[in-house]
Tab-separated table of C-alpha atoms in Angstrom:
chain	number	residue	atom	x	y	z
A	1	UNK	CA	17.895	-18.327	-7.071
A	2	UNK	CA	15.788	-15.657	-5.362
A	3	UNK	CA	12.160	-16.522	-4.688
A	4	UNK	CA	9.343	-14.475	-6.149
A	5	UNK	CA	7.419	-11.926	-4.165
A	6	UNK	CA	4.016	-10.383	-4.859
A	7	UNK	CA	4.234	-6.667	-5.821
A	8	UNK	CA	1.171	-5.070	-4.244
A	9	UNK	CA	2.241	-1.658	-2.943
A	10	UNK	CA	2.777	0.268	-6.190
A	11	UNK	CA	1.953	3.693	-7.575
A	12	UNK	CA	1.500	4.904	-11.148
A	13	UNK	CA	0.972	8.343	-12.646
A	14	UNK	CA	-2.679	7.923	-11.620
A	15	UNK	CA	-1.688	8.390	-7.964
A	16	UNK	CA	-0.808	11.941	-8.984
A	17	UNK	CA	-4.534	12.547	-9.381
A	18	UNK	CA	-4.687	12.464	-5.586
A	19	UNK	CA	-1.135	13.223	-4.427
A	20	UNK	CA	0.730	15.897	-6.377
A	21	UNK	CA	3.452	14.364	-8.612
A	22	UNK	CA	3.547	10.982	-6.935
A	23	UNK	CA	4.656	9.039	-10.020
A	24	UNK	CA	5.172	9.406	-13.761
A	25	UNK	CA	5.006	5.669	-14.536
A	26	UNK	CA	2.278	4.092	-16.662
A	27	UNK	CA	0.783	0.904	-15.227
A	28	UNK	CA	1.594	-1.043	-18.405
A	29	UNK	CA	5.304	-0.545	-17.695
A	30	UNK	CA	4.930	-2.303	-14.342
A	31	UNK	CA	2.904	-5.067	-15.981
A	32	UNK	CA	5.628	-5.676	-18.563
A	33	UNK	CA	8.381	-5.643	-15.925
A	34	UNK	CA	6.496	-8.035	-13.635
A	35	UNK	CA	5.796	-10.439	-16.497
A	36	UNK	CA	9.480	-10.424	-17.478
A	37	UNK	CA	10.334	-11.446	-13.891
A	38	UNK	CA	7.880	-14.322	-13.919
A	39	UNK	CA	5.535	-12.705	-11.388
A	40	UNK	CA	2.195	-14.474	-10.976
A	41	UNK	CA	0.151	-11.515	-9.739
A	42	UNK	CA	0.117	-7.746	-9.429
A	43	UNK	CA	-1.734	-5.152	-7.355
A	44	UNK	CA	-1.408	-1.452	-8.123
A	45	UNK	CA	-2.462	0.485	-5.021
A	46	UNK	CA	-2.843	4.127	-5.974
A	47	UNK	CA	-2.968	6.790	-3.288
A	48	UNK	CA	-6.604	7.351	-2.411
A	49	UNK	CA	-8.129	6.254	-5.718
A	50	UNK	CA	-8.904	3.281	-7.945
A	51	UNK	CA	-8.674	5.150	-11.253
A	52	UNK	CA	-8.710	2.949	-14.380
A	53	UNK	CA	-8.890	-0.241	-12.332
A	54	UNK	CA	-10.728	-2.137	-15.055
A	55	UNK	CA	-8.037	-1.194	-17.596
A	56	UNK	CA	-5.358	-2.341	-15.152
A	57	UNK	CA	-7.204	-5.609	-14.595
A	58	UNK	CA	-7.392	-6.210	-18.340
A	59	UNK	CA	-3.688	-5.445	-18.838
A	60	UNK	CA	-2.541	-7.643	-15.947
A	61	UNK	CA	-4.704	-10.599	-16.966
A	62	UNK	CA	-3.671	-10.240	-20.614
A	63	UNK	CA	-0.090	-10.686	-19.396
A	64	UNK	CA	-1.103	-13.965	-17.726
A	65	UNK	CA	-0.985	-12.671	-14.157
A	66	UNK	CA	-3.614	-12.416	-11.448
A	67	UNK	CA	-5.140	-9.000	-10.850
A	68	UNK	CA	-5.630	-8.025	-7.207
A	69	UNK	CA	-7.739	-4.944	-6.519
A	70	UNK	CA	-6.237	-2.503	-4.060
A	71	UNK	CA	-5.728	1.049	-2.839
A	72	UNK	CA	-3.410	2.843	-0.468
A	73	UNK	CA	-6.073	4.645	1.496
A	74	UNK	CA	-5.811	7.611	3.816
A	75	UNK	CA	-7.143	6.819	7.293
A	76	UNK	CA	-8.326	9.429	9.789
A	77	UNK	CA	-9.318	9.330	13.442
A	78	UNK	CA	-12.020	11.867	12.602
A	79	UNK	CA	-15.588	10.719	12.008
A	80	UNK	CA	-18.681	12.471	10.775
A	81	UNK	CA	-19.496	13.573	14.330
A	82	UNK	CA	-16.117	15.285	14.812
A	83	UNK	CA	-16.426	19.021	15.388
A	84	UNK	CA	-12.999	19.770	13.934
A	85	UNK	CA	-11.005	18.111	11.150
A	86	UNK	CA	-7.447	16.938	11.773
A	87	UNK	CA	-4.851	16.512	9.048
A	88	UNK	CA	-3.754	13.059	10.208
A	89	UNK	CA	-4.434	11.142	6.968
A	90	UNK	CA	-2.486	7.969	7.820
A	91	UNK	CA	-1.590	5.518	5.058
A	92	UNK	CA	-3.061	1.993	4.921
A	93	UNK	CA	-3.112	-0.548	2.079
A	94	UNK	CA	-6.387	-2.359	1.385
A	95	UNK	CA	-6.667	-5.341	-0.987
A	96	UNK	CA	-9.704	-7.287	-2.134
A	97	UNK	CA	-9.817	-11.044	-1.565
A	98	UNK	CA	-12.744	-11.498	-3.980
A	99	UNK	CA	-15.323	-9.570	-5.979
A	100	UNK	CA	-17.280	-8.663	-2.851
A	101	UNK	CA	-14.061	-7.062	-1.608
A	102	UNK	CA	-13.709	-5.133	-4.862
A	103	UNK	CA	-17.144	-3.614	-4.373
A	104	UNK	CA	-16.431	-2.897	-0.708
A	105	UNK	CA	-13.167	-1.075	-1.496
A	106	UNK	CA	-14.796	0.908	-4.288
A	107	UNK	CA	-17.587	1.990	-1.954
A	108	UNK	CA	-15.097	3.062	0.736
A	109	UNK	CA	-13.018	5.023	-1.793
A	110	UNK	CA	-16.086	6.683	-3.286
A	111	UNK	CA	-17.297	7.737	0.154
A	112	UNK	CA	-13.841	9.084	1.047
A	113	UNK	CA	-14.293	11.928	-1.469
A	114	UNK	CA	-17.452	13.241	0.228
A	115	UNK	CA	-17.036	16.903	1.153
A	116	UNK	CA	-20.266	17.347	3.098
A	117	UNK	CA	-18.925	15.528	6.156
A	118	UNK	CA	-15.410	14.990	7.530
A	119	UNK	CA	-14.272	12.476	4.896
A	120	UNK	CA	-12.365	14.748	2.523
A	121	UNK	CA	-9.775	17.002	4.135
A	122	UNK	CA	-6.736	17.688	1.927
A	123	UNK	CA	-7.013	14.013	0.928
A	124	UNK	CA	-9.917	11.581	0.433
A	125	UNK	CA	-10.140	9.794	3.780
A	126	UNK	CA	-11.618	6.687	5.319
A	127	UNK	CA	-12.642	6.912	8.958
A	128	UNK	CA	-10.875	4.554	11.343
A	129	UNK	CA	-14.345	3.420	12.387
A	130	UNK	CA	-14.997	2.393	8.772
A	131	UNK	CA	-11.694	0.545	8.573
A	132	UNK	CA	-12.592	-1.391	11.726
A	133	UNK	CA	-15.923	-2.317	10.154
A	134	UNK	CA	-14.441	-3.805	6.972
A	135	UNK	CA	-15.375	-7.403	6.248
A	136	UNK	CA	-13.236	-10.509	5.845
A	137	UNK	CA	-13.271	-9.725	2.108
A	138	UNK	CA	-10.638	-7.027	2.695
A	139	UNK	CA	-6.927	-7.536	3.427
A	140	UNK	CA	-5.300	-4.758	5.457
A	141	UNK	CA	-1.617	-3.877	5.775
A	142	UNK	CA	0.033	-1.254	7.960
A	143	UNK	CA	1.643	0.351	4.879
A	144	UNK	CA	4.715	2.591	5.017
A	145	UNK	CA	6.279	5.046	7.464
A	146	UNK	CA	3.206	7.208	6.865
A	147	UNK	CA	0.982	4.545	8.441
A	148	UNK	CA	-0.859	4.615	11.753
A	149	UNK	CA	1.669	2.438	13.604
A	150	UNK	CA	4.537	4.832	12.857
A	151	UNK	CA	2.823	8.206	12.585
A	152	UNK	CA	-0.297	7.854	14.681
A	153	UNK	CA	-1.206	9.119	18.108
A	154	UNK	CA	-0.966	6.665	20.988
A	155	UNK	CA	-4.719	6.146	20.813
A	156	UNK	CA	-4.664	5.568	17.048
A	157	UNK	CA	-1.805	3.047	17.310
A	158	UNK	CA	-3.605	1.171	20.085
A	159	UNK	CA	-6.836	1.047	18.064
A	160	UNK	CA	-5.013	-0.130	14.943
A	161	UNK	CA	-3.078	-2.835	16.771
A	162	UNK	CA	-6.208	-4.057	18.530
A	163	UNK	CA	-8.071	-4.254	15.209
A	164	UNK	CA	-5.199	-6.059	13.490
A	165	UNK	CA	-4.704	-8.519	16.353
A	166	UNK	CA	-8.413	-9.370	16.292
A	167	UNK	CA	-8.265	-9.890	12.520
A	168	UNK	CA	-4.797	-11.381	12.094
A	169	UNK	CA	-6.037	-13.816	9.414
A	170	UNK	CA	-6.390	-10.815	7.075
A	171	UNK	CA	-4.110	-8.138	8.560
A	172	UNK	CA	-0.363	-7.760	8.012
A	173	UNK	CA	2.505	-5.663	9.326
A	174	UNK	CA	4.306	-4.279	6.294
A	175	UNK	CA	8.109	-4.322	6.246
A	176	UNK	CA	10.105	-2.542	3.535
A	177	UNK	CA	13.664	-2.664	2.214
A	178	UNK	CA	14.567	1.048	2.161
A	179	UNK	CA	18.009	1.618	3.649
A	180	UNK	CA	17.278	4.554	5.939
A	181	UNK	CA	17.439	4.634	9.753
A	182	UNK	CA	13.704	5.300	10.136
A	183	UNK	CA	12.725	2.235	8.084
A	184	UNK	CA	15.295	0.013	9.784
A	185	UNK	CA	13.962	0.914	13.228
A	186	UNK	CA	10.372	0.554	12.034
A	187	UNK	CA	11.051	-2.923	10.631
A	188	UNK	CA	12.520	-3.993	13.976
A	189	UNK	CA	9.522	-2.547	15.801
A	190	UNK	CA	7.082	-4.393	13.530
A	191	UNK	CA	9.028	-7.636	13.958
A	192	UNK	CA	8.733	-7.332	17.741
A	193	UNK	CA	5.024	-6.503	17.451
A	194	UNK	CA	4.551	-9.548	15.228
A	195	UNK	CA	6.240	-11.824	17.754
A	196	UNK	CA	4.152	-10.390	20.594
A	197	UNK	CA	0.767	-10.417	18.859
A	198	UNK	CA	0.959	-13.047	16.121
A	199	UNK	CA	0.083	-10.492	13.428
A	200	UNK	CA	2.112	-11.710	10.426
A	201	UNK	CA	4.702	-9.684	8.529
A	202	UNK	CA	4.464	-9.008	4.808
A	203	UNK	CA	7.070	-7.666	2.366
A	204	UNK	CA	6.271	-4.628	0.231
A	205	UNK	CA	8.342	-2.289	-1.942
A	206	UNK	CA	6.296	0.952	-2.058
A	207	UNK	CA	7.218	1.332	-5.725
A	208	UNK	CA	6.809	4.752	-7.368
A	209	UNK	CA	8.845	4.359	-10.561
A	210	UNK	CA	10.030	1.729	-13.003
A	211	UNK	CA	13.691	2.766	-12.879
A	212	UNK	CA	16.130	5.519	-11.904
A	213	UNK	CA	15.435	7.621	-14.991
A	214	UNK	CA	11.759	7.782	-14.073
A	215	UNK	CA	12.671	8.675	-10.499
A	216	UNK	CA	14.717	11.557	-11.907
A	217	UNK	CA	11.760	12.685	-14.016
A	218	UNK	CA	9.508	12.492	-10.975
A	219	UNK	CA	12.008	14.565	-8.972
A	220	UNK	CA	12.160	17.267	-11.669
A	221	UNK	CA	8.389	17.646	-11.704
A	222	UNK	CA	8.240	17.674	-7.905
A	223	UNK	CA	10.854	20.421	-7.777
A	224	UNK	CA	8.923	22.455	-10.339
A	225	UNK	CA	5.836	22.181	-8.134
A	226	UNK	CA	7.821	22.717	-4.906
A	227	UNK	CA	6.709	19.269	-3.698
A	228	UNK	CA	8.745	17.149	-1.297
A	229	UNK	CA	7.809	14.007	0.617
A	230	UNK	CA	9.557	13.251	3.897
A	231	UNK	CA	12.181	10.466	4.054
A	232	UNK	CA	12.154	9.822	0.284
A	233	UNK	CA	15.531	11.311	-0.694
A	234	UNK	CA	17.459	8.154	0.242
A	235	UNK	CA	14.726	5.612	-0.453
A	236	UNK	CA	14.887	3.277	-3.448
A	237	UNK	CA	11.347	3.448	-4.805
A	238	UNK	CA	12.047	1.731	-8.137
A	239	UNK	CA	10.619	-1.591	-9.321
A	240	UNK	CA	12.643	-4.552	-8.074
A	241	UNK	CA	13.315	-7.969	-9.554
A	242	UNK	CA	13.372	-10.747	-6.922
A	243	UNK	CA	17.167	-10.775	-7.043
A	244	UNK	CA	17.405	-7.005	-6.645
A	245	UNK	CA	14.976	-7.024	-3.737
A	246	UNK	CA	16.935	-9.729	-1.910
A	247	UNK	CA	20.123	-7.710	-2.339
A	248	UNK	CA	18.368	-4.637	-0.900
A	249	UNK	CA	17.280	-6.635	2.155
A	250	UNK	CA	20.778	-8.035	2.683
A	251	UNK	CA	22.237	-4.541	2.443
A	252	UNK	CA	19.687	-3.058	4.843
A	253	UNK	CA	20.217	-5.869	7.354
A	254	UNK	CA	17.355	-4.922	9.673
A	255	UNK	CA	15.950	-8.455	9.954
A	256	UNK	CA	17.170	-12.035	9.468
A	257	UNK	CA	16.720	-13.153	5.869
A	258	UNK	CA	14.654	-16.099	7.127
A	259	UNK	CA	12.132	-13.593	8.497
A	260	UNK	CA	12.140	-11.699	5.200
A	261	UNK	CA	11.562	-14.923	3.270
A	262	UNK	CA	8.571	-15.783	5.426
A	263	UNK	CA	7.165	-12.289	4.874
A	264	UNK	CA	7.689	-12.707	1.123
A	265	UNK	CA	5.799	-15.991	1.295
A	266	UNK	CA	2.937	-14.154	3.013
A	267	UNK	CA	2.853	-11.696	0.114
A	268	UNK	CA	2.680	-14.553	-2.392
A	269	UNK	CA	-0.176	-16.166	-0.473
A	270	UNK	CA	-2.177	-12.983	-0.991
A	271	UNK	CA	-1.781	-13.294	-4.770
A	272	UNK	CA	-2.846	-16.934	-4.650
A	273	UNK	CA	-6.303	-16.252	-3.200
A	274	UNK	CA	-9.290	-16.766	-5.448
A	275	UNK	CA	-9.038	-14.792	-8.666
A	276	UNK	CA	-11.412	-11.849	-9.108
A	277	UNK	CA	-13.868	-13.416	-11.517
A	278	UNK	CA	-15.234	-12.499	-14.900
A	279	UNK	CA	-18.186	-10.870	-13.162
A	280	UNK	CA	-15.922	-7.834	-12.522
A	281	UNK	CA	-17.187	-4.929	-14.567
A	282	UNK	CA	-16.713	-1.187	-14.540
């Protein structure tokens, strides 16, 4: 029997409020699917926003699962002293370990929409300086192929790796199951980085749809808007049961399954941290 994983890198239709036609899935559909699989926790990390997070919390906890507060943020090397804005906007997943982390993430996200400095540029952005200053209440993962470690400049990659190595008790290198050459090579790179630095690996799915029919609906709307995201054509961005995810990893074959299992265990440990308490309010 396949072991459970913790779904934390997920997008609903609310991500489309930041990124054009990113998903057409309602969060309740993920909640129902996760409950049917016996999942113990769920984190929905929208692109650049925390829209309806209280409603999501209520739905997840009503289903008997733990709610984990998160966002897939856009990170920039710019800061408010930069003379010129750069459209770097690297991806990075942030998750709250407790209620203090919830408030910290919400403050970062709110600030990222500021248009009177260099925060907002095409996307709501968090400065790399701000990421480095996050507290132990925030968990950080390297996210997808759009993250700093794959897409960043040499300086940005060095800064990110240094930050993660210094905070390896709360930072993770995110491996994914997508069966494309870029992801396979990236997984191998992250595995080697993990062995060299001690920064642990974590399994994520980067889910954008419940099933294939919703992926088709998403594709139709993207075509109508002339929207296309790089590398997605051959990715499987649908929700995965534990059994389906294991099969994807075996098919991809980038890493030993023992390594994948350890990274899945790291994801579950994130969902087992102290529950965000009843003091959470909108």
